[in-house]
XYZ file of C-alpha atoms in Angstrom:
689
model
C 80.433 61.907 149.522
C 77.908 59.189 151.287
C 80.838 56.507 151.155
C 78.999 54.413 153.913
C 76.094 53.586 151.658
C 78.238 51.213 149.365
C 80.220 49.786 151.894
C 79.510 46.933 154.747
C 80.135 49.025 157.546
C 78.923 46.088 160.138
C 82.562 44.695 159.053
C 84.934 47.353 160.584
C 87.291 47.430 162.718
C 89.656 49.976 164.918
C 92.002 51.505 163.089
C 94.395 54.250 163.870
C 95.088 56.557 161.742
C 95.787 59.986 163.493
C 93.130 63.790 163.006
C 95.833 66.061 163.232
C 95.784 69.463 164.388
C 98.236 72.552 163.640
C 98.194 73.133 167.318
C 99.862 71.325 170.441
C 98.045 69.320 172.187
C 97.477 68.282 176.267
C 96.261 64.872 177.042
C 92.476 65.094 178.041
C 91.939 63.795 182.151
C 90.879 60.663 182.775
C 87.495 61.958 184.204
C 85.332 63.879 181.096
C 84.985 67.299 181.214
C 81.933 68.938 182.963
C 79.274 70.449 180.388
C 79.490 74.287 180.041
C 76.151 74.397 180.479
C 72.697 72.797 181.119
C 70.093 73.469 179.082
C 67.022 74.639 180.589
C 68.942 75.923 183.707
C 70.371 79.407 183.236
C 72.138 81.042 185.707
C 71.447 83.708 187.988
C 74.282 85.571 187.725
C 73.043 85.991 183.554
C 70.326 88.562 184.841
C 72.618 90.642 186.720
C 73.729 94.172 184.872
C 77.071 94.236 186.513
C 78.143 91.028 184.686
C 77.857 92.692 181.489
C 79.762 95.787 182.997
C 82.921 95.256 180.392
C 80.509 94.487 177.332
C 78.560 97.957 177.497
C 78.816 98.560 174.155
C 77.860 95.615 172.762
C 74.159 95.003 171.588
C 74.184 91.050 172.412
C 76.551 88.866 174.386
C 77.173 85.107 173.750
C 77.694 83.402 177.175
C 78.264 79.929 175.962
C 78.300 77.865 172.139
C 78.754 74.045 173.098
C 78.404 72.108 170.639
C 79.372 68.062 170.073
C 80.309 66.096 166.879
C 80.483 62.593 167.229
C 79.874 59.718 164.993
C 76.477 57.382 165.309
C 73.886 55.430 164.081
C 70.699 56.875 163.260
C 68.204 54.346 161.625
C 70.976 51.782 161.045
C 72.939 54.069 159.547
C 76.512 55.551 160.096
C 75.671 59.425 160.430
C 77.994 62.117 162.160
C 75.656 63.415 164.844
C 75.939 68.034 165.308
C 74.432 68.696 168.458
C 74.566 72.062 169.557
C 73.312 74.753 172.727
C 73.205 78.404 172.940
C 72.640 80.878 175.501
C 72.825 84.005 174.369
C 71.757 88.001 176.429
C 70.265 90.578 174.975
C 71.626 93.839 175.932
C 69.977 96.248 173.820
C 66.897 96.908 171.362
C 69.346 96.553 168.230
C 70.404 92.371 169.565
C 66.854 91.560 169.274
C 67.752 90.052 165.878
C 70.111 87.514 166.869
C 67.012 85.852 168.306
C 66.451 84.771 164.976
C 68.442 81.959 164.319
C 69.857 80.465 161.006
C 70.841 76.476 160.661
C 71.874 75.118 156.743
C 71.352 72.020 155.774
C 72.874 70.588 152.738
C 71.428 68.178 150.283
C 72.449 66.118 147.582
C 70.297 63.921 145.228
C 68.424 61.813 147.837
C 70.610 62.185 150.711
C 70.645 65.044 153.140
C 70.898 67.012 156.733
C 68.363 66.387 158.690
C 67.388 68.772 161.987
C 66.030 67.013 164.443
C 65.358 68.085 169.030
C 64.925 71.987 168.359
C 64.258 73.267 171.619
C 64.488 76.532 173.155
C 63.215 79.291 175.802
C 63.086 83.264 176.678
C 63.936 83.694 180.359
C 62.933 87.591 181.557
C 63.262 88.004 185.170
C 60.783 90.468 186.068
C 60.362 93.129 189.020
C 59.773 90.990 191.582
C 63.198 88.973 190.420
C 60.794 85.675 189.612
C 62.097 84.068 186.130
C 59.186 83.632 183.741
C 60.066 81.641 180.422
C 58.472 81.739 177.147
C 59.029 78.135 175.227
C 59.670 78.297 171.447
C 57.324 77.000 168.815
C 59.580 74.567 166.860
C 56.775 74.112 164.846
C 57.155 77.856 163.253
C 61.112 77.197 161.635
C 60.464 77.079 157.724
C 62.487 76.251 155.319
C 64.233 79.020 153.039
C 66.241 77.936 149.537
C 69.785 79.455 149.085
C 71.680 77.422 146.722
C 70.585 74.066 144.602
C 72.797 72.249 147.800
C 71.465 74.261 150.659
C 68.252 74.676 152.658
C 68.287 77.199 155.288
C 66.050 76.587 158.852
C 64.833 79.725 160.492
C 62.881 80.144 163.749
C 62.937 83.263 166.146
C 62.608 82.900 170.228
C 59.944 84.471 171.351
C 59.385 86.897 173.549
C 62.615 88.985 173.177
C 63.352 92.426 175.571
C 65.962 93.794 176.371
C 67.895 92.058 179.980
C 66.320 88.596 178.006
C 68.097 85.366 178.387
C 67.512 83.575 175.165
C 68.620 79.855 174.707
C 68.250 77.179 171.974
C 69.258 73.708 170.546
C 69.074 71.172 168.485
C 70.693 68.429 166.510
C 71.322 68.161 163.085
C 72.573 64.338 161.316
C 74.114 64.251 158.095
C 76.385 61.396 156.197
C 78.359 63.622 154.381
C 81.691 62.763 155.699
C 83.795 64.442 153.646
C 81.557 67.789 154.672
C 82.384 67.690 158.488
C 81.010 71.134 159.984
C 83.566 73.409 160.478
C 83.655 75.476 164.219
C 83.568 79.124 164.456
C 84.125 80.427 168.119
C 83.897 84.075 167.338
C 81.299 86.206 165.817
C 80.112 89.975 165.444
C 79.230 90.735 169.421
C 81.053 89.417 172.302
C 81.577 85.434 172.935
C 82.778 84.149 176.943
C 82.429 80.874 176.037
C 83.035 79.025 172.686
C 83.484 74.969 172.880
C 83.335 72.317 169.952
C 84.080 68.847 171.101
C 84.382 66.186 168.324
C 85.006 61.990 168.718
C 86.277 60.423 165.420
C 86.583 56.926 164.496
C 89.892 55.870 163.639
C 89.332 54.543 160.747
C 88.775 58.225 159.693
C 91.518 60.308 159.041
C 90.578 64.213 159.207
C 93.213 66.982 159.931
C 91.785 69.648 161.692
C 93.213 72.754 160.830
C 92.834 76.141 163.594
C 92.608 79.208 162.075
C 92.685 82.755 163.597
C 94.298 85.138 165.498
C 92.331 84.429 169.359
C 94.642 81.730 171.843
C 92.546 78.581 172.278
C 92.414 78.294 176.124
C 91.716 74.592 175.867
C 92.955 71.997 173.961
C 93.366 68.428 174.312
C 93.254 65.221 172.637
C 92.144 61.936 174.296
C 90.772 58.282 173.492
C 87.731 56.600 173.168
C 85.013 53.988 172.147
C 82.361 54.228 170.187
C 79.464 51.388 169.634
C 76.679 51.344 166.893
C 74.099 49.500 165.469
C 74.377 49.470 161.516
C 72.191 47.672 159.170
C 73.420 44.911 156.799
C 73.019 45.133 153.330
C 73.220 42.681 150.500
C 76.212 43.099 148.789
C 76.401 45.465 145.017
C 75.491 44.856 142.103
C 72.484 44.337 139.510
C 70.692 41.290 140.992
C 67.159 41.535 142.371
C 68.133 41.722 146.308
C 71.290 43.721 145.918
C 71.375 46.517 148.770
C 68.165 45.334 150.462
C 68.562 44.756 153.923
C 69.521 41.501 155.697
C 69.806 42.232 159.410
C 71.834 44.786 162.054
C 74.975 44.118 163.686
C 76.764 46.078 166.855
C 80.280 47.423 165.642
C 82.260 48.464 167.889
C 85.138 51.262 167.331
C 88.286 53.126 169.098
C 87.415 56.465 168.281
C 89.968 59.674 168.847
C 88.302 62.824 171.038
C 89.382 66.570 170.771
C 88.024 69.184 172.710
C 88.407 73.280 172.181
C 87.803 76.290 174.265
C 87.725 79.674 173.364
C 87.072 82.150 177.177
C 86.058 85.246 176.561
C 86.273 85.988 172.763
C 86.217 89.912 171.303
C 83.587 90.941 168.893
C 85.105 90.941 165.450
C 84.509 94.207 164.539
C 84.641 95.393 160.883
C 87.808 97.720 160.126
C 89.504 98.946 157.270
C 91.741 96.904 155.338
C 90.258 93.765 155.530
C 89.624 91.380 153.229
C 86.415 89.222 154.292
C 85.476 88.557 158.211
C 85.562 85.015 157.005
C 89.441 85.120 157.038
C 90.219 86.546 159.987
C 87.254 84.264 162.806
C 88.573 82.375 165.275
C 87.057 79.233 163.697
C 88.093 74.875 163.117
C 88.521 73.483 159.643
C 87.894 69.851 158.485
C 89.538 68.059 156.200
C 89.187 64.264 155.573
C 91.852 63.426 154.846
C 91.665 59.694 154.383
C 89.830 56.223 155.132
C 91.157 52.848 156.191
C 89.278 49.467 155.863
C 89.815 46.364 157.327
C 91.810 44.182 154.435
C 92.252 47.109 151.695
C 94.577 49.546 151.019
C 94.623 52.891 152.911
C 92.158 55.436 150.398
C 93.860 58.333 150.591
C 91.511 60.517 149.900
C 93.928 64.191 149.629
C 94.028 65.424 146.168
C 97.146 67.314 143.774
C 96.972 69.853 141.365
C 97.010 67.420 138.526
C 93.760 65.906 139.728
C 92.207 69.125 140.111
C 93.478 70.648 136.888
C 92.706 67.313 134.889
C 88.561 67.943 136.085
C 89.163 71.908 134.998
C 90.347 71.039 131.596
C 87.345 68.374 130.673
C 84.940 70.652 132.445
C 82.428 71.619 129.441
C 82.551 75.571 130.383
C 85.803 75.402 131.813
C 89.112 73.906 129.360
C 86.500 72.363 126.437
C 84.709 75.965 126.406
C 88.499 76.778 125.688
C 88.974 74.427 122.675
C 85.605 76.674 120.850
C 87.145 80.021 120.300
C 87.342 79.692 116.525
C 84.719 81.872 116.399
C 86.734 84.549 117.278
C 89.276 84.062 114.122
C 88.364 87.176 112.221
C 87.996 89.401 114.777
C 91.790 88.441 116.375
C 94.087 88.606 112.539
C 94.072 92.041 111.650
C 95.771 92.150 115.605
C 97.998 89.554 114.784
C 99.815 92.136 111.992
C 99.732 95.144 113.654
C 101.271 93.899 116.719
C 104.702 92.013 116.765
C 105.010 92.652 119.748
C 103.668 90.028 122.218
C 102.425 92.431 125.130
C 101.164 95.094 123.071
C 99.312 92.018 120.683
C 98.247 90.758 124.198
C 96.750 94.205 125.226
C 95.493 94.589 121.810
C 93.512 91.435 122.577
C 92.314 92.489 126.096
C 91.232 95.403 124.465
C 88.722 93.564 121.895
C 87.390 91.680 124.510
C 86.662 94.656 127.158
C 85.102 96.053 123.719
C 82.652 93.142 123.256
C 81.284 91.761 126.597
C 80.839 93.780 129.707
C 81.260 91.668 133.143
C 78.275 91.614 135.012
C 79.364 91.456 138.300
C 78.996 87.711 139.132
C 82.448 85.789 139.987
C 82.577 82.133 138.922
C 85.647 80.024 137.197
C 84.278 78.388 135.201
C 81.856 79.939 131.978
C 77.780 80.127 132.865
C 77.406 79.055 128.957
C 78.972 79.089 125.512
C 81.775 81.706 125.344
C 79.882 82.665 121.407
C 76.615 82.925 123.605
C 78.408 85.719 125.930
C 80.284 86.943 122.933
C 77.329 87.743 121.301
C 75.359 88.747 123.944
C 77.883 91.114 124.868
C 77.601 90.496 128.918
C 79.001 87.573 131.189
C 80.289 86.509 134.417
C 83.841 87.067 135.152
C 84.757 83.816 133.957
C 82.821 84.405 130.863
C 84.612 87.956 130.244
C 87.938 86.000 131.162
C 87.677 82.521 129.437
C 87.414 84.542 125.976
C 89.856 86.680 126.686
C 92.124 83.230 127.415
C 90.575 82.045 123.983
C 91.623 85.202 122.074
C 94.394 84.921 122.876
C 95.170 81.871 121.674
C 93.974 82.752 118.925
C 96.299 85.453 118.533
C 99.084 83.231 118.833
C 100.075 83.941 122.516
C 99.736 81.024 124.855
C 98.165 81.810 127.733
C 96.926 79.975 130.703
C 93.984 80.439 132.923
C 95.138 81.141 136.311
C 92.273 80.853 138.987
C 92.091 82.864 142.580
C 89.500 83.613 145.490
C 88.768 87.128 145.507
C 89.349 89.532 148.624
C 85.844 89.218 149.421
C 85.163 85.288 148.857
C 88.400 84.744 151.507
C 91.697 83.574 151.686
C 93.275 80.660 149.605
C 95.002 77.754 151.449
C 97.967 76.533 149.749
C 97.885 73.256 151.593
C 95.379 71.390 149.739
C 93.755 71.401 146.009
C 90.363 72.134 146.865
C 88.545 74.012 144.175
C 85.699 75.429 146.699
C 88.326 78.075 147.505
C 88.082 79.222 144.236
C 85.779 81.688 142.655
C 87.753 83.867 139.825
C 89.391 83.484 136.544
C 92.129 85.200 134.770
C 94.753 84.934 131.948
C 98.458 84.731 132.265
C 101.105 85.207 128.889
C 104.565 83.945 129.764
C 107.307 86.125 128.381
C 110.665 84.867 128.203
C 113.513 86.384 130.477
C 110.198 88.980 131.750
C 107.631 88.964 134.490
C 104.196 86.812 133.907
C 101.587 89.432 132.513
C 98.246 88.588 134.106
C 95.321 89.692 132.238
C 91.755 90.605 133.199
C 89.057 91.801 130.841
C 86.402 93.292 133.632
C 88.112 96.652 134.201
C 87.612 99.235 131.518
C 89.682 101.790 134.215
C 92.676 99.508 134.153
C 95.435 98.912 131.953
C 96.454 95.631 130.172
C 98.879 94.483 133.244
C 96.937 95.684 136.175
C 94.379 94.207 138.165
C 90.893 95.046 139.920
C 91.451 95.695 143.766
C 89.053 92.475 144.111
C 91.345 90.459 143.064
C 94.783 91.199 144.930
C 94.523 88.574 147.454
C 97.912 87.408 147.742
C 98.015 83.950 145.427
C 96.557 82.497 141.916
C 96.958 79.151 140.317
C 97.826 78.044 137.239
C 95.727 75.735 135.089
C 98.321 74.234 132.120
C 97.529 71.464 129.581
C 99.448 69.239 132.117
C 101.007 68.632 135.033
C 100.694 70.819 138.480
C 100.926 73.785 137.604
C 102.299 76.782 140.358
C 101.509 79.233 142.407
C 101.572 82.759 141.120
C 101.934 86.260 143.223
C 99.248 88.676 142.961
C 100.929 91.148 144.514
C 100.716 94.201 142.042
C 103.467 96.329 140.666
C 101.192 99.413 140.107
C 100.995 102.131 143.085
C 98.554 103.914 144.382
C 100.336 107.102 143.982
C 98.236 110.551 144.484
C 99.920 113.692 144.299
C 98.840 117.088 145.220
C 100.511 120.395 143.707
C 98.964 124.022 145.872
C 99.713 127.219 144.590
C 98.226 129.226 147.269
C 98.256 133.854 147.896
C 96.807 134.677 150.734
C 95.857 138.303 151.466
C 96.365 141.092 154.666
C 92.411 139.759 154.913
C 93.434 136.278 155.819
C 91.568 135.842 152.098
C 93.179 132.048 150.034
C 92.999 131.892 146.507
C 95.187 130.095 143.731
C 95.356 127.033 141.867
C 95.705 123.305 142.923
C 96.667 120.194 140.187
C 95.926 116.869 141.422
C 97.340 113.902 139.690
C 96.296 110.485 140.388
C 98.111 107.217 139.043
C 97.848 103.521 139.432
C 95.383 102.516 141.963
C 94.713 106.215 142.839
C 93.578 106.574 139.202
C 91.158 104.090 139.039
C 88.915 104.999 142.156
C 89.330 108.341 141.221
C 87.726 107.700 137.692
C 84.803 104.849 139.216
C 83.737 107.851 141.573
C 83.837 110.349 138.325
C 81.588 107.803 136.432
C 79.635 107.240 139.730
C 79.000 111.088 139.931
C 80.014 112.748 136.482
C 82.555 115.285 136.516
C 80.515 118.661 137.950
C 79.583 116.495 141.255
C 82.863 114.937 141.766
C 84.181 118.973 142.019
C 80.958 119.996 144.155
C 81.456 117.495 146.357
C 85.163 117.900 146.872
C 84.378 121.833 147.656
C 81.401 120.699 149.782
C 83.758 118.427 152.104
C 86.087 121.740 153.471
C 83.879 124.765 154.602
C 84.197 127.904 152.771
C 85.599 126.638 149.648
C 84.930 127.865 145.756
C 85.837 126.319 142.989
C 85.300 128.523 139.915
C 86.938 126.249 137.266
C 87.821 123.216 136.900
C 89.818 120.530 134.124
C 90.606 116.971 134.235
C 93.092 115.603 131.302
C 93.379 111.897 130.006
C 90.142 110.803 131.737
C 89.731 108.460 129.226
C 93.464 107.462 128.879
C 93.564 104.534 131.863
C 97.301 103.898 131.217
C 98.187 107.928 131.690
C 97.459 108.981 134.957
C 94.222 111.103 135.687
C 94.773 114.609 136.605
C 92.751 117.550 137.347
C 93.215 121.230 137.808
C 90.614 123.991 139.428
C 90.973 127.205 140.973
C 90.485 127.570 144.730
C 89.387 130.443 146.641
C 88.490 130.330 150.761
C 87.213 133.819 152.056
C 88.466 135.289 155.363
C 86.514 134.021 158.571
C 86.261 138.221 160.007
C 86.583 141.000 157.735
C 89.647 143.121 158.565
C 93.029 143.599 158.413
C 94.480 141.085 161.333
C 98.352 141.688 162.680
C 98.162 138.019 162.833
C 96.662 135.257 161.027
C 97.134 130.937 162.331
C 96.258 128.835 158.999
C 96.386 124.819 158.516
C 96.620 125.013 155.052
C 97.776 121.289 154.884
C 94.899 119.888 156.781
C 92.250 120.575 153.561
C 94.625 118.558 151.725
C 95.435 115.386 153.535
C 93.967 112.201 155.561
C 90.554 113.548 157.197
C 91.142 111.073 160.086
C 93.549 108.357 161.326
C 92.035 105.113 159.969
C 93.440 103.193 162.192
C 91.074 104.433 165.747
C 91.516 100.953 167.550
C 94.191 100.893 170.073
C 94.343 97.222 168.947
C 94.350 95.011 166.424
C 94.446 91.352 166.202
C 94.836 90.333 162.262
C 96.594 91.932 159.808
C 96.206 95.146 158.072
C 95.700 94.436 154.454
C 96.178 97.324 152.023
C 96.737 95.286 148.914
C 99.213 97.596 147.376
C 102.181 100.282 148.107
C 101.156 103.824 148.576
C 102.357 107.294 148.098
C 100.592 110.452 149.046
C 102.476 113.432 148.588
C 101.686 117.383 148.999
C 103.379 120.072 147.650
C 102.355 123.209 149.358
C 103.141 127.008 148.354
C 101.740 129.841 149.507
C 102.665 133.350 149.148
C 102.205 136.374 152.259
C 100.193 139.271 152.168
C 103.317 141.992 151.518
C 105.179 143.010 155.393
C 104.284 139.679 156.461
C 106.674 136.936 158.242
C 105.552 132.869 159.131
C 106.488 131.235 161.977
C 107.862 127.846 160.275
C 106.711 124.407 161.594
C 110.014 121.997 163.008
C 110.352 119.676 159.982
C 109.708 115.487 161.232
C 110.505 112.415 159.650
C 108.767 109.507 160.631
C 109.703 105.710 160.067
C 108.558 102.164 160.230
C 110.442 99.212 161.154
C 111.942 97.329 158.272
C 111.611 99.131 155.895
C 107.862 99.888 156.359
C 107.331 102.932 155.238
C 108.084 106.618 156.551
C 106.393 109.737 156.572
C 108.143 113.420 156.101
C 106.968 116.453 157.139
C 109.060 119.700 155.815
C 109.008 123.719 156.157
C 111.025 126.219 154.476
C 111.047 129.491 152.679
C 112.192 128.538 149.152
C 111.746 133.554 148.436
C 111.192 135.708 150.603
C 107.679 136.040 151.257
C 106.488 132.364 150.664
C 106.517 129.127 152.512
C 106.710 125.723 151.132
C 105.097 122.725 152.887
C 105.683 119.086 152.161
C 104.075 116.296 153.524
C 105.246 112.720 152.091
C 103.558 109.305 153.422
C 105.060 106.076 151.689
C 103.748 102.481 152.885
C 106.075 99.892 150.895
C 103.905 97.132 152.063
C 101.271 95.316 150.975
C 99.938 93.445 154.260
C 100.827 95.075 157.477
C 101.061 92.299 160.119
C 99.331 92.873 163.507
C 102.118 93.199 165.401
C 103.260 96.059 163.152
C 99.667 97.763 164.052
C 100.971 100.041 166.551
C 103.221 101.547 164.465
C 101.024 102.024 161.242
C 98.415 103.510 163.374
C 101.104 106.457 165.572
C 102.584 106.871 161.839
C 99.282 108.404 160.640
C 98.889 109.904 164.132
C 101.886 111.877 164.100
C 101.399 112.810 160.438
C 97.713 114.197 161.146
C 99.124 115.823 164.257
C 101.614 117.872 161.494
C 99.560 118.604 158.771
C 96.956 120.060 161.294
C 99.923 122.570 162.649
C 99.217 126.151 162.672
C 101.091 128.476 160.390
C 101.704 131.728 162.653
C 101.530 134.514 160.443
C 102.709 138.172 161.624
C 102.872 141.413 160.852
C 106.473 142.415 160.504
C 107.431 145.107 162.715
């Protein structure tokens, strides 16, 4: 929104509206803080290899990332002026990609952000100790269209090699006051120093919210002022002179100034059980809450859910699209009589939509066109499919509401602000009096009704009712991930193993297995299973309930494993559980600063019964029982001899939380370590006498 274009900014007065932040602040010192770097003056220490011993695994290191955002006048217009200077060290060839930089530039109708003062150098120290520098030719930068409202300016620093230091700087001017640029302190490579300073006239009230798991080293707030030379324009209206210039005025405004610094930010690394990187990176976000004009009431720009719902319900491709579902009536009519129970009817309606329209993998919360068109084409986005589902449920006499949400890959939703930009998905909710809400999605045919796809398990969604604010809805699944293995093996005196394995995949484990079978086919799936274990032979196998997604998927196969050496052995050493358990600990790193988001409760159960050769006995391992704090889960290991000549080993892992905090990470990692150690314990089998 370019609000200044329709207001006489030369008449503004300084009014105090604080920029709020989520963290406690300290007063800024009386003297301005020194600049963290000066463009064109690299530090000699940046070229010493010893300076980067702590970052030896990194391909590059950000030495300093310094940005400012201030309000000023550009060609007579009030603008936000963003300036950024970055200095970066290339440590390895794999880090050359960091010499290519992208700068996003937003535009809307006739207004656009503009990049200027682009400059850069590559510094290389030669064997003689002299510093050579290569200048960036700003004319080599080019633009690339990403979306209808986003252009990206790209440029590459020249002459990059291992050990080089690169730096670049640029300015972006913007009149999009409601789109104050965020600042991200952390990257996928280490950052020694990241600093962001803002200077904002107090006629604006911005909310600055810090997100992340790294502490701010500096968080200061102070006061200042700014003087701008702004063009006066003839007032609004339809007259011939409306909007024309009538001179310039100098305006002085009080400002609120902030300074945020993070030191030694570690590289952000992808780890198991994450949603999307943007949920975890240390970042400062800004939201324009209001504007105060002199002699006018405060303009509250914060929104409400009632307003947002109204926008959605009046949207041609959301609320209005749902009113045009009568073309579904003939197909839905037989289901009403056939399924008097609302839950069964809802499941039947979902099944009809699943068979009629295939999800194309694109996620949206508004339809791509008329719902009838998607129905006739038998293909559509997630919104096309699920808005069709809602319309069909209503045709079936069920009170279905849309629920908007953000998929795991799209990012976490903040409940503080009703921002539609946070969402990229819609599904259906059917209220059941006296029972939990029935959440329905028709994009995943490998799941039964009432079970959400894994990509939707992102904590919360929000309803869009016909009137009112709506409410938040939990997306935590009632279904679990359950994998059960019953292994019956017979061992002979030579060390040959043979037997039968029965596996059962329930809930999300069933989805995972069915997806792999759909991708590979049954034969390749079993071949891949055998290939992961040296010496395994699977002569026969059989699947059941593969197409009945409301039931557990079952797999039964015969198993043979020849002995490693010929001849009868007096003593045998086996690790029978190791082949059926986890291959490795998914939590490899010693520390983790953000949560472990598994998505659902998990159970992994192995019951292995081993028949020993005649005349042999086994030395049973010790049992183990490990508990996570706060009822977070447990691991139980037991060994017994239920009948003479047999050994039974039981391994049971239970994770009772969909999300574990960073503080719980160490316990979770240790639980897996000890579980893998027990599963790898050797069973010692000796010939009697």
